[in-house]
Coordinates of C-alpha atoms and ligand atoms in Angstrom, one line a residue:
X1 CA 1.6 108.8 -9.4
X2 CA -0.1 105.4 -10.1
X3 CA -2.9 103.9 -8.4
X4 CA -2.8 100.3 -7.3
X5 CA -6.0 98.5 -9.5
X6 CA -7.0 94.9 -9.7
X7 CA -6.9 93.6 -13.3
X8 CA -11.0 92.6 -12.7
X9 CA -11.7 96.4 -12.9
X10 CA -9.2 97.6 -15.6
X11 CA -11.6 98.0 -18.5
X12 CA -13.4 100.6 -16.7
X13 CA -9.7 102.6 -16.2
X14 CA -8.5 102.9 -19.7
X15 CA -6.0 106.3 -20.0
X16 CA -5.0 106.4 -16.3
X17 CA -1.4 105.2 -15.5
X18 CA -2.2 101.8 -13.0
X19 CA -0.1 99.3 -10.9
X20 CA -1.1 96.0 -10.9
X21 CA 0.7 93.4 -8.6
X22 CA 1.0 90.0 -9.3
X23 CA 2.6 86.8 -10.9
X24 CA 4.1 86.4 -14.3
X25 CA 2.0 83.8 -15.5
X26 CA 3.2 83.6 -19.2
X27 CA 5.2 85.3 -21.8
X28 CA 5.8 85.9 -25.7
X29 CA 8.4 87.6 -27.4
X30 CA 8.1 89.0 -30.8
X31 CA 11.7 91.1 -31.7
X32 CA 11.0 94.5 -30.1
X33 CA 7.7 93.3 -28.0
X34 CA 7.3 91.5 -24.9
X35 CA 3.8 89.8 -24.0
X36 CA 4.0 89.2 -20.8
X37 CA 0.8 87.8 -19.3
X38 CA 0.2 88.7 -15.3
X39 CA -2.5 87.5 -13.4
X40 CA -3.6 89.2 -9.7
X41 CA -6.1 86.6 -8.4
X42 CA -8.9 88.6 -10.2
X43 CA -8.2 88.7 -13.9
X44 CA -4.4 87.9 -16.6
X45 CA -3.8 90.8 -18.7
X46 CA -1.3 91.3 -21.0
X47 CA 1.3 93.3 -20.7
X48 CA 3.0 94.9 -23.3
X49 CA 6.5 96.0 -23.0
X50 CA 8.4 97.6 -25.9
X51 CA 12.1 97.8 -26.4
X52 CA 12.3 101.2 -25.9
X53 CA 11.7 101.2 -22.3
X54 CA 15.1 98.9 -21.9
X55 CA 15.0 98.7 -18.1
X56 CA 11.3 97.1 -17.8
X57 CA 11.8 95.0 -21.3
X58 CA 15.1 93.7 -20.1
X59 CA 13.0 92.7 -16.8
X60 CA 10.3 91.2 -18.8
X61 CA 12.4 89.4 -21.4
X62 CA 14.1 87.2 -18.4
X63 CA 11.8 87.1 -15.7
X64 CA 10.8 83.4 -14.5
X65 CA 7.5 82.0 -14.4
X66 CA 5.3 82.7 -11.6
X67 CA 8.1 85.2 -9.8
X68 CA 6.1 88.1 -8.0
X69 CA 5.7 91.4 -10.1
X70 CA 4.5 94.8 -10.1
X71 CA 3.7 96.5 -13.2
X72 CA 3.0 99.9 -14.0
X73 CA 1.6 101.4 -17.6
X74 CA -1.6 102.1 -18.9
X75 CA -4.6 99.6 -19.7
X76 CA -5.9 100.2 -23.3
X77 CA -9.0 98.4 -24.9
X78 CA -8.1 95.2 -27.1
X79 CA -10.4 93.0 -28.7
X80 CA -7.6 90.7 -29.2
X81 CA -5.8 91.1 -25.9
X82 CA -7.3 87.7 -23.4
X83 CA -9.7 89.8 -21.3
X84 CA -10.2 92.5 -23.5
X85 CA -7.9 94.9 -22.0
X86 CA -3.8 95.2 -22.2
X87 CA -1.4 96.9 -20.9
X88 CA 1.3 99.3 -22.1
X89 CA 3.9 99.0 -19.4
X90 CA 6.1 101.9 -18.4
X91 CA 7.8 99.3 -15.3
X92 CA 8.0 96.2 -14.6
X93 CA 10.0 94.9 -12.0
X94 CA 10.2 91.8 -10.2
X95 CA 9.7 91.3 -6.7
X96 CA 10.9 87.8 -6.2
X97 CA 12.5 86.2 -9.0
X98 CA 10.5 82.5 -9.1
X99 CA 13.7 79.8 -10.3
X100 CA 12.6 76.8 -11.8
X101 CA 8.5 76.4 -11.4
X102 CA 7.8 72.8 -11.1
X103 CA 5.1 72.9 -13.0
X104 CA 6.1 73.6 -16.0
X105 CA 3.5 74.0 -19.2
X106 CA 4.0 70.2 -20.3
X107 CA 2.6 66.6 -19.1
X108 CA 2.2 66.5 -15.3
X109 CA 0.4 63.5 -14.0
X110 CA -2.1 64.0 -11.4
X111 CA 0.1 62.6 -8.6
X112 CA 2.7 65.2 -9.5
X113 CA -0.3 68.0 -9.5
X114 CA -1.9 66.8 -6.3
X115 CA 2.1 66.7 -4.8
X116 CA 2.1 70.5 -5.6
X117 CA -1.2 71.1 -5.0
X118 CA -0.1 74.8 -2.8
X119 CA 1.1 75.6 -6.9
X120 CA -1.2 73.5 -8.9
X121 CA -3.9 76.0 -7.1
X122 CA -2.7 78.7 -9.3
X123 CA -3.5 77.4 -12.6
X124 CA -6.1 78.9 -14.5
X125 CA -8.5 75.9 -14.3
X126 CA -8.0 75.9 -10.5
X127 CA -8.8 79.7 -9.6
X128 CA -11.7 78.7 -11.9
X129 CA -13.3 76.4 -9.8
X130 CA -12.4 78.2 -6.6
X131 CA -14.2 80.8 -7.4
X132 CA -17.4 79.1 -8.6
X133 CA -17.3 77.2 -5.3
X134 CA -17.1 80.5 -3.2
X135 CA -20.2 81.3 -5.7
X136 CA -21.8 78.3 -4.4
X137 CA -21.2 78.7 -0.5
X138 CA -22.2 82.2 -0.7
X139 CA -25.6 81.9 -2.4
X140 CA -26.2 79.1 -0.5
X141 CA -25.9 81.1 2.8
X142 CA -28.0 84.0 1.1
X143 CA -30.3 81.4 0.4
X144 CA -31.0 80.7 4.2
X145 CA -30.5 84.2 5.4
X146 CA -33.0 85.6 3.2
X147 CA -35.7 82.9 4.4
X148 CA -35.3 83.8 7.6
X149 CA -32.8 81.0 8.8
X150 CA -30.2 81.5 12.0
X151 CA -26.8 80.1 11.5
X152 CA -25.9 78.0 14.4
X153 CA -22.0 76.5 14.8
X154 CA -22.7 73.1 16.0
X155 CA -19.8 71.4 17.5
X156 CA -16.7 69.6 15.6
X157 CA -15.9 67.2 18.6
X158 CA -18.5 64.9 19.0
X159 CA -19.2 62.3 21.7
X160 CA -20.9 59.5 19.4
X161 CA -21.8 58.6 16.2
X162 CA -24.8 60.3 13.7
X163 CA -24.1 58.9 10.6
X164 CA -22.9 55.5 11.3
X165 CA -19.8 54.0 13.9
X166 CA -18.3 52.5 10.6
X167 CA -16.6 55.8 9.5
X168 CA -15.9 57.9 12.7
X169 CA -12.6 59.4 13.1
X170 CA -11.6 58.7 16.7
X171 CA -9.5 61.8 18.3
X172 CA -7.8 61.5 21.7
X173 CA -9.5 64.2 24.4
X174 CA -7.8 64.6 27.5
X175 CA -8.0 61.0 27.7
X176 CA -11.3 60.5 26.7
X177 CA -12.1 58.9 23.5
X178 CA -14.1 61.7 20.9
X179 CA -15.0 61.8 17.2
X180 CA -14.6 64.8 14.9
X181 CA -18.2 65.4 13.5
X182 CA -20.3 63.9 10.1
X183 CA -22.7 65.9 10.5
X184 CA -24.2 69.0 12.5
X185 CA -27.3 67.2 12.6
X186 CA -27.9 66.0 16.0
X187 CA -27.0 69.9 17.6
X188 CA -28.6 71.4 15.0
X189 CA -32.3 69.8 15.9
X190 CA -31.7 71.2 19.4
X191 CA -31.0 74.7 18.0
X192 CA -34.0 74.1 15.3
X193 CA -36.2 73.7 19.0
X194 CA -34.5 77.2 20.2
X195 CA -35.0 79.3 16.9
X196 CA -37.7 77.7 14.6
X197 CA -35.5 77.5 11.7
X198 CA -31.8 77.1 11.4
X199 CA -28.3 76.0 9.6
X200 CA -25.1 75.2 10.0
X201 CA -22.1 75.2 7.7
X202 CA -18.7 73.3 8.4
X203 CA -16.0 70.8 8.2
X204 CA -17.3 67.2 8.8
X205 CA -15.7 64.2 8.8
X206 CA -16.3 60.8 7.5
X207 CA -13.5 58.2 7.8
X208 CA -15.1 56.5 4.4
X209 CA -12.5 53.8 3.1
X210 CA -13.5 54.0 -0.1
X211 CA -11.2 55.3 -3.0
X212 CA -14.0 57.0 -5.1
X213 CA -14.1 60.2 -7.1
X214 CA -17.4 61.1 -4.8
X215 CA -15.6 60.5 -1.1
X216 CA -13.4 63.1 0.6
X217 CA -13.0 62.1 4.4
X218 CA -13.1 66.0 5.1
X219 CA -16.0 67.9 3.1
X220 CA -18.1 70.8 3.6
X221 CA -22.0 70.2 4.2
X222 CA -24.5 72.8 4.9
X223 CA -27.7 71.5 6.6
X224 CA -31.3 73.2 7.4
X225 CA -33.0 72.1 10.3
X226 CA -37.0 73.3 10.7
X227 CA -39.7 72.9 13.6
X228 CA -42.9 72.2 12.4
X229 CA -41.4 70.6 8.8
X230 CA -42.6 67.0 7.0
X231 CA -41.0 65.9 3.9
X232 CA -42.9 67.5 1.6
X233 CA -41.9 70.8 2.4
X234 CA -38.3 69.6 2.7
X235 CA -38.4 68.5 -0.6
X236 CA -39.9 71.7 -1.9
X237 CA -36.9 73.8 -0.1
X238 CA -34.2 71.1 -1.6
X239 CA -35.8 72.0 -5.1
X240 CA -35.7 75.4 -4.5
X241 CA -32.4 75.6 -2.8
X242 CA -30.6 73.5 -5.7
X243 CA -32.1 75.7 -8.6
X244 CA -30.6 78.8 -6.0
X245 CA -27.6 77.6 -6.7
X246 CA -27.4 77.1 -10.0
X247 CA -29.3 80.1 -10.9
X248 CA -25.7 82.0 -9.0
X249 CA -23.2 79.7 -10.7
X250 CA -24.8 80.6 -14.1
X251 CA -25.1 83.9 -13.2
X252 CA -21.8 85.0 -11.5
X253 CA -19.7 82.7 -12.8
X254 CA -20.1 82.1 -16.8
X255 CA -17.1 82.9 -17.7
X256 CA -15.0 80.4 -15.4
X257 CA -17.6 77.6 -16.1
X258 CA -16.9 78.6 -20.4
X259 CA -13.0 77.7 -19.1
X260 CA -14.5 74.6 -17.3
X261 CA -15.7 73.5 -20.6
X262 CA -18.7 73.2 -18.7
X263 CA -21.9 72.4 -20.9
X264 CA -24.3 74.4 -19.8
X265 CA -27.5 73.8 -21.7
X266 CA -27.7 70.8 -19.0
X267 CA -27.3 73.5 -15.8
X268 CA -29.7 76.0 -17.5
X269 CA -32.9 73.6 -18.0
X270 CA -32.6 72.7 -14.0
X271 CA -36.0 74.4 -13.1
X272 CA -38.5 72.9 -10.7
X273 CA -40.6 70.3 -10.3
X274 CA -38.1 67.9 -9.8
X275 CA -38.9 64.7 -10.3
X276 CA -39.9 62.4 -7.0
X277 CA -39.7 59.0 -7.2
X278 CA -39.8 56.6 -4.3
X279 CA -37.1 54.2 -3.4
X280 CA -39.3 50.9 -4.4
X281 CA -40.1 52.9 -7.6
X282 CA -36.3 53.5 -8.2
X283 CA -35.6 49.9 -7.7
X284 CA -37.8 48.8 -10.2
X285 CA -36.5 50.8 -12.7
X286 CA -33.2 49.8 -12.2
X287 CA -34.0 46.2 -12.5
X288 CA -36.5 47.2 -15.8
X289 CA -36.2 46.1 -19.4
X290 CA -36.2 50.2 -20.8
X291 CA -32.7 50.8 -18.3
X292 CA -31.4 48.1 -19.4
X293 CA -32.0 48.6 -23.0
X294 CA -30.5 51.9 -22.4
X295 CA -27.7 51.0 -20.9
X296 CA -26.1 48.6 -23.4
X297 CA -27.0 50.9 -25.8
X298 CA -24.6 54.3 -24.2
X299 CA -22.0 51.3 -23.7
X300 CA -22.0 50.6 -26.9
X301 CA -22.0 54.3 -28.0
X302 CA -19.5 55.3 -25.3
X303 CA -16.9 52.2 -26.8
X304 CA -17.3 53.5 -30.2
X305 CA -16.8 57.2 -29.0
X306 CA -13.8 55.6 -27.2
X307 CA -12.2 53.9 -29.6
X308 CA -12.8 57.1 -32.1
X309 CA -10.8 59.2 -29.5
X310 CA -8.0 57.1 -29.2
X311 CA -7.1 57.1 -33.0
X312 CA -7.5 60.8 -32.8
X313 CA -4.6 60.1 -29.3
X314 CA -2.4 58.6 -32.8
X315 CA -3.0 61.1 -34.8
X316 CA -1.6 63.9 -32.3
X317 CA 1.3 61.9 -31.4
X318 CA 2.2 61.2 -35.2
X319 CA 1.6 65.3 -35.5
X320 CA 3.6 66.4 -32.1
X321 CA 6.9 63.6 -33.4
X322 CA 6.7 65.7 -36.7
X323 CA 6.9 69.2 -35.2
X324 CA 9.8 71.1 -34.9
X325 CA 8.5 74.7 -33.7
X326 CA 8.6 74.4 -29.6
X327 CA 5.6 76.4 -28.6
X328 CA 3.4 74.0 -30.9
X329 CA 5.4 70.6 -29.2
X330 CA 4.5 72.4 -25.8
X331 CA 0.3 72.8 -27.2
X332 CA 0.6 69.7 -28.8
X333 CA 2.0 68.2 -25.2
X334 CA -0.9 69.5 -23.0
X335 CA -3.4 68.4 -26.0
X336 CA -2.1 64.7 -25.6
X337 CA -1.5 64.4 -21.5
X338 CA -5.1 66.1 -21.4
X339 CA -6.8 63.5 -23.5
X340 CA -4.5 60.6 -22.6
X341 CA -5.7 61.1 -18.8
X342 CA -9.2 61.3 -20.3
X343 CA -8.5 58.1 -22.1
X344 CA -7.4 56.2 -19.3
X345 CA -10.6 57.5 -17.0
X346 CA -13.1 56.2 -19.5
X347 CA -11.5 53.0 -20.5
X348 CA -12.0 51.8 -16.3
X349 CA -14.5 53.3 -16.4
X350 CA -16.1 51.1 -19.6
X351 CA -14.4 48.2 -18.0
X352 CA -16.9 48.5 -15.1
X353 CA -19.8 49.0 -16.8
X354 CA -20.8 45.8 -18.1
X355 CA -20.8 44.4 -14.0
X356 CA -22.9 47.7 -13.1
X357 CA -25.7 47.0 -15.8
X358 CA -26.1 43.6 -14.1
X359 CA -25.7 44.5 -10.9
X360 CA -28.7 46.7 -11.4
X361 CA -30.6 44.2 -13.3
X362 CA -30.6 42.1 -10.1
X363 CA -31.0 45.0 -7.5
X364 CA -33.4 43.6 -5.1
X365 CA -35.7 45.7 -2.3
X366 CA -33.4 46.4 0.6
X367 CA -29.8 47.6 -1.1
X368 CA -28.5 50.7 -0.5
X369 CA -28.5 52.6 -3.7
X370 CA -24.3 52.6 -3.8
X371 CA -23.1 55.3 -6.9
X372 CA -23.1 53.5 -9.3
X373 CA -26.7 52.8 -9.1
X374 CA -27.1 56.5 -8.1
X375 CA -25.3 57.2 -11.7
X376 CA -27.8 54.9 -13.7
X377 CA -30.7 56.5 -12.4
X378 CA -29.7 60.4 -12.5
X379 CA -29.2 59.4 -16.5
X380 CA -32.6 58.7 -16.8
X381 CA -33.6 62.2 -15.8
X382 CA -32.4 65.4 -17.3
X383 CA -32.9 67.1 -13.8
X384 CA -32.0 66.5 -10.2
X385 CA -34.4 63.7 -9.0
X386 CA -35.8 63.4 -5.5
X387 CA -35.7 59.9 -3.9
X388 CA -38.1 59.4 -1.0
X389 CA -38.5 56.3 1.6
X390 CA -35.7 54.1 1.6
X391 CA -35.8 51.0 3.6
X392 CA -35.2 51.9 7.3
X393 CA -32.0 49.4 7.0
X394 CA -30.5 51.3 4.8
X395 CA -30.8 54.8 6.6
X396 CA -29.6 56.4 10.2
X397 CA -31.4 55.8 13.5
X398 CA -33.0 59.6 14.1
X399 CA -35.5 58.8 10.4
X400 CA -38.9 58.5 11.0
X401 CA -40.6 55.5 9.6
X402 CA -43.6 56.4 7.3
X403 CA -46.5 56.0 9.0
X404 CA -48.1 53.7 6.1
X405 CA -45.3 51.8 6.0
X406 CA -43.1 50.7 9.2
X407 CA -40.3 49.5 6.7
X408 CA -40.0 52.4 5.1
X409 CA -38.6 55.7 6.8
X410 CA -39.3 59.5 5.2
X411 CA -36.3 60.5 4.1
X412 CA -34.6 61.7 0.2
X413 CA -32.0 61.6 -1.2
X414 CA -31.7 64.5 -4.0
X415 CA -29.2 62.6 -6.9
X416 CA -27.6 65.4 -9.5
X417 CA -28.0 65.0 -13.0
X418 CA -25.6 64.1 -15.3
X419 CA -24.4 60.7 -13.4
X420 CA -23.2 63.1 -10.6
X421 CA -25.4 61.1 -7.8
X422 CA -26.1 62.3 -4.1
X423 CA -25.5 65.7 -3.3
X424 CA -28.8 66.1 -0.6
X425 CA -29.5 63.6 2.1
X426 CA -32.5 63.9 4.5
X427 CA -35.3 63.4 6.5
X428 CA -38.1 63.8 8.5
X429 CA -36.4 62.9 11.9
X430 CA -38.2 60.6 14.6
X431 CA -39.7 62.6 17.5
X432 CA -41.2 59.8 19.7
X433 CA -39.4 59.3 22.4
X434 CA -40.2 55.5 23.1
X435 CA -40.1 54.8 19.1
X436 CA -36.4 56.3 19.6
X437 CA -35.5 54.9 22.0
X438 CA -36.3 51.4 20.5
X439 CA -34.3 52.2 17.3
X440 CA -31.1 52.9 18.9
X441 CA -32.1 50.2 21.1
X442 CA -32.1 47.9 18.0
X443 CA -29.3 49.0 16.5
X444 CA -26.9 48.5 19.5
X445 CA -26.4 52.2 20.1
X446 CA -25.4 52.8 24.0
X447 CA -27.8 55.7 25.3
X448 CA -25.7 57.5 27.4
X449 CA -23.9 60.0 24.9
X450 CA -27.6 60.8 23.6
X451 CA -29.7 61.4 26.8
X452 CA -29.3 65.1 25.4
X453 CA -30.5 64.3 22.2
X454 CA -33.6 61.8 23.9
X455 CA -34.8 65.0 25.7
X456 CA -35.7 66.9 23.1
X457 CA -38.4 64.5 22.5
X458 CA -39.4 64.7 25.9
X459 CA -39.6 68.9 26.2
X460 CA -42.0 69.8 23.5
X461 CA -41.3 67.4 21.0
X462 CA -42.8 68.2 17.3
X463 CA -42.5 67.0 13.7
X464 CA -39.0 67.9 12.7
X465 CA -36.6 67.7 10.0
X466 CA -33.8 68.9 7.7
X467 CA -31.2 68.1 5.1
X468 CA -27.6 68.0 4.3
X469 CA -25.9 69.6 0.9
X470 CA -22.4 68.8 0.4
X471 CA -20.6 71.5 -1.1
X472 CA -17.8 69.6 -2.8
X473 CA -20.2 67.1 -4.6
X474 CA -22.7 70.4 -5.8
X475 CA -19.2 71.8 -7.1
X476 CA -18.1 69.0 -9.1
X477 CA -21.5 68.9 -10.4
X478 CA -21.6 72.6 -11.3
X479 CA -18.6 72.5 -12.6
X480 CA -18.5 69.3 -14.6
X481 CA -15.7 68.0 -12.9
X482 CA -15.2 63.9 -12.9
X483 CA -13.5 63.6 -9.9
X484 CA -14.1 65.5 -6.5
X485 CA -10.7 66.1 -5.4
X486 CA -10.6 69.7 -7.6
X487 CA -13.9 71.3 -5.8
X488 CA -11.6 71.6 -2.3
X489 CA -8.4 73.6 -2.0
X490 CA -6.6 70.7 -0.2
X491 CA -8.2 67.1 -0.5
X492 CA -8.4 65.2 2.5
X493 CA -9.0 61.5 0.6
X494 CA -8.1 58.1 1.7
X495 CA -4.1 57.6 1.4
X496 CA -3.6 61.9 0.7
X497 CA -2.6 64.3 3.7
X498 CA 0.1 66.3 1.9
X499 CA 0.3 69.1 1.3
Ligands
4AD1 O1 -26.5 61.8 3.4 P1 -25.6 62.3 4.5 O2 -24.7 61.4 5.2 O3 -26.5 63.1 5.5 C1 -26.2 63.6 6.7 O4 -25.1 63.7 7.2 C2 -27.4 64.2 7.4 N1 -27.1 64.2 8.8 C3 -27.7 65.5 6.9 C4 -29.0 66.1 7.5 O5 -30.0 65.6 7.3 N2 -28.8 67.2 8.2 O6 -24.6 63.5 3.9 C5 -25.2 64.6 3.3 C6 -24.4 65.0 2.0 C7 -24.4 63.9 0.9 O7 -25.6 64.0 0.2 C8 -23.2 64.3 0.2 O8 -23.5 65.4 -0.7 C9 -22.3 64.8 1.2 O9 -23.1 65.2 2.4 N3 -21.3 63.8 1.6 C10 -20.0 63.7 1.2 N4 -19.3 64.5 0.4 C11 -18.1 64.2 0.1 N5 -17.4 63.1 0.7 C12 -18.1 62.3 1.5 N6 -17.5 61.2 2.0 C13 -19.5 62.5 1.8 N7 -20.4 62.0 2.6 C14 -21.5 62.7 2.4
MG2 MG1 -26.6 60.1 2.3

């Protein structure tokens, strides 16, 4: 009798006769061997099937990618086997024989992988960063449950805006007119008045016409909320919080950020203090002689580096039209769809940059810091940097001005190294009732929908305030990933609902 293992825990069950249960997720032959890699979700390990047991090698030999099989043998040690541990198979048969995976090991283009997202989610790369983002989300809630914080589900349905009427996603309600939530924010001060210290964790929505490789219109944010809190101790919990994170990713998940290709002598010197600069104090370095200096310097450097990597583009194409031996076309395939995707992703990317570095010479006081100001300032620092008192303008109704300065309000923004830009936004939250009332007054906001909100400044009102991390950002910052549609299992973006 065999007992059912996951491939995770095989190195500790060398001798025993196992089952595993899985996918065929590759295959070599060599004469009276088959290699047949299977992967269960936790682990690939290779199979080996000799000729000798006919029935399972004759399974092996013709099986097709990604059909469903179950495997019984016996896991050796093998330096050389991927994972350290292989198989000798007794049986192998297939459950459900997979005909014609579309996605084959050649060129896809990322239309064709987001089409087949449901399969694309199998790759090796994907399962990667799946599991560094349950990493994530799970530390972060440790984080919060340790300290002492109550989760509180704040509603999805919504009846007005938080974050701005510009990107609400109106839903039909028995013939009422709702919005699916950005933010828990609003429901999660009341709770924060109930229970001291609290956080909520979902789904929120943000109907952002933007086509960015930041913006999802569905993400996941989790948000603290704390009676009795100014910004400086918000600040200190973002620091510590972020560093929580990363601390985990680094931790739990080294070897899928290795198959990331993650560098991660950036992600290992994130240590507190972060530094905190004000908004005014951002502005002027953005509009300063050392950035700019800077800046036409990397674009001169990232050209060159460009234009280095696209003779090395010739070179592999020369190589792959002199091949003849098929499994080095298919390597030499992936090599050259891989870095021709990269190519094409820096090139717009350079072609923008020239605009940006002027755009931020002539940032004045009162612009929202939009990414790409966001990614000139995070390269200045080689840690997450903390950016406090933005012009009220620029920031929601609930922020509380800054006592010193009425055109200011006390709020941060938390930007991720690395160019990666916003990943925390918040603020100390105003809780004056008539100095409320005013702002919403000012910014054409009807009451009504809020008299709930408005009365938890009149029942015991006190100094207030929280955050917002969004998950899918911190992922694709752990990760290293350039674009945020891989941190989620399916993308909601502008112009993408299938699958
Ligand atoms: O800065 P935001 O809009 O803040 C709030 O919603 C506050 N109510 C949070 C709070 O104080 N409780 O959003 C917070 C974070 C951003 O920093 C970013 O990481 C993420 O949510 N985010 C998005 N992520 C992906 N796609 C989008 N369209 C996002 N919009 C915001
Ligand atoms: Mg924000």
């Amino acid at each position: 009798m065999s007992t059912r293992a996951f491939i995770q825990d095989l190195a500790g069950l060398g001798g025993q006769e196992v089952e595993l249960r899985g996918w065929l997720a590759g295959r070599r032959t060599g004469g009276k061997l088959v290699f047949a890699l299977v992967r269960d979700g936790t682990g690939v390990c290779q199979c080996v099937v000799e000729a000798k047991t006919a029935e399972a090698f004759a399974a092996s030999e013709k099986a097709p990618l990604e059909s469903s099989v179950i495997v019984r043998g016996v896991p050796r040690l093998d330096e050389r086997a991927p994972g350290g541990v292989e198989l000798s198979v007794a049986a192998f048969s297939v459950l459900q024989g997979a005909e014609d995976y579309p996605i084959a090991r050649k060129e896809h283009g990322i239309d064709f992988l987001m089409n087949h997202r449901h399969l694309w989610l199998r790759s090796a790369r994907q399962t990667a960063i799946l599991k560094v983002r349950h990493t994530i989300i799970s530390a972060a809630r440790r984080f919060f449950d340790e300290r002492g914080f109550i989760l509180t589900d704040t509603p999805i349905f919504q009846p007005g805006a938080a974050e701005g009427a510009g990107s609400l996603f109106p839903v039909e309600y028995f013939g009422d007119r709702v919005y699916l939530a950005q933010t828990g924010q609003l429901y999660l001060e009341a709770c924060a008045m109930a229970l001291g210290r609290v956080y909520c964790f979902g789904p929120t929505f943000r109907a952002e016409k933007s086509k960015t490789r930041r913006h999802l219109t569905e993400f996941w944010m989790i948000e603290p909320e704390i009676a009795y809190a100014e910004l400086p101790d918000l600040m200190e919990l973002a620091e510590a919080f972020i560093c929580r994170l990363v601390e985990a990713a680094l931790a739990e998940r080294r070897e899928e950020l290795k198959r990331l290709e993650r560098d991660l002598a950036p992600l290992e010197r994130i240590a507190p203090p972060f530094p905190r600069i004000t908004y005014t104090e951002a502005a002027e370095l953005l509009r300063g002689d050392a950035v700019h200096a800077r800046l036409t310097e990397e674009l001169e450097r990232d050209r060159a580096r460009l234009a280095a990597d696209a003779e090395r583009l010739a070179a592999l194409e020369r190589e792959r039209a002199a091949e003849k031996k098929a499994w080095k076309q298919e390597k030499l395939d992936r090599e050259i769809a891989a870095l021709r995707d990269d190519l094409r992703e820096r090139e717009a990317d350079l072609a923008n940059r020239p605009a940006h570095i002027e755009s931020a010479r002539n940032f004045k006081w009162g612009d929202d810091l939009g990414g790409d100001e966001e990614t000139i300032l995070t390269r200045q620092f080689d840690r997450p940097v903390i950016v406090t008192r933005y012009p009220r303008e620029c920031k929601a109704f609930y922020m509380k001005p800054a006592p010193d300065d009425p055109r200011v309000v006390l709020n941060m923004d938390v930007l991720a190294p690395e160019g990666y830009g916003e990943i925390i936004g918040g603020s100390q939250r105003e809780d004056d009732l008539d100095a409320l009332r005013a702002r919403m007054a000012g910014e054409g906001m009807d009451p009504a929908p809020y008299e709930w909100y408005l009365d938890l400044r009149r029942y015991g009102s006190v100094p207030h305030g929280g955050f917002g991390l969004g998950i899918e950002r911190t992922v694709a910052w752990i990760c290293g990933l350039r674009h945020i549609r891989e941190t989620i299992p399916f993308p909601r973006l502008m112009g993408r609902m299938y699958p």
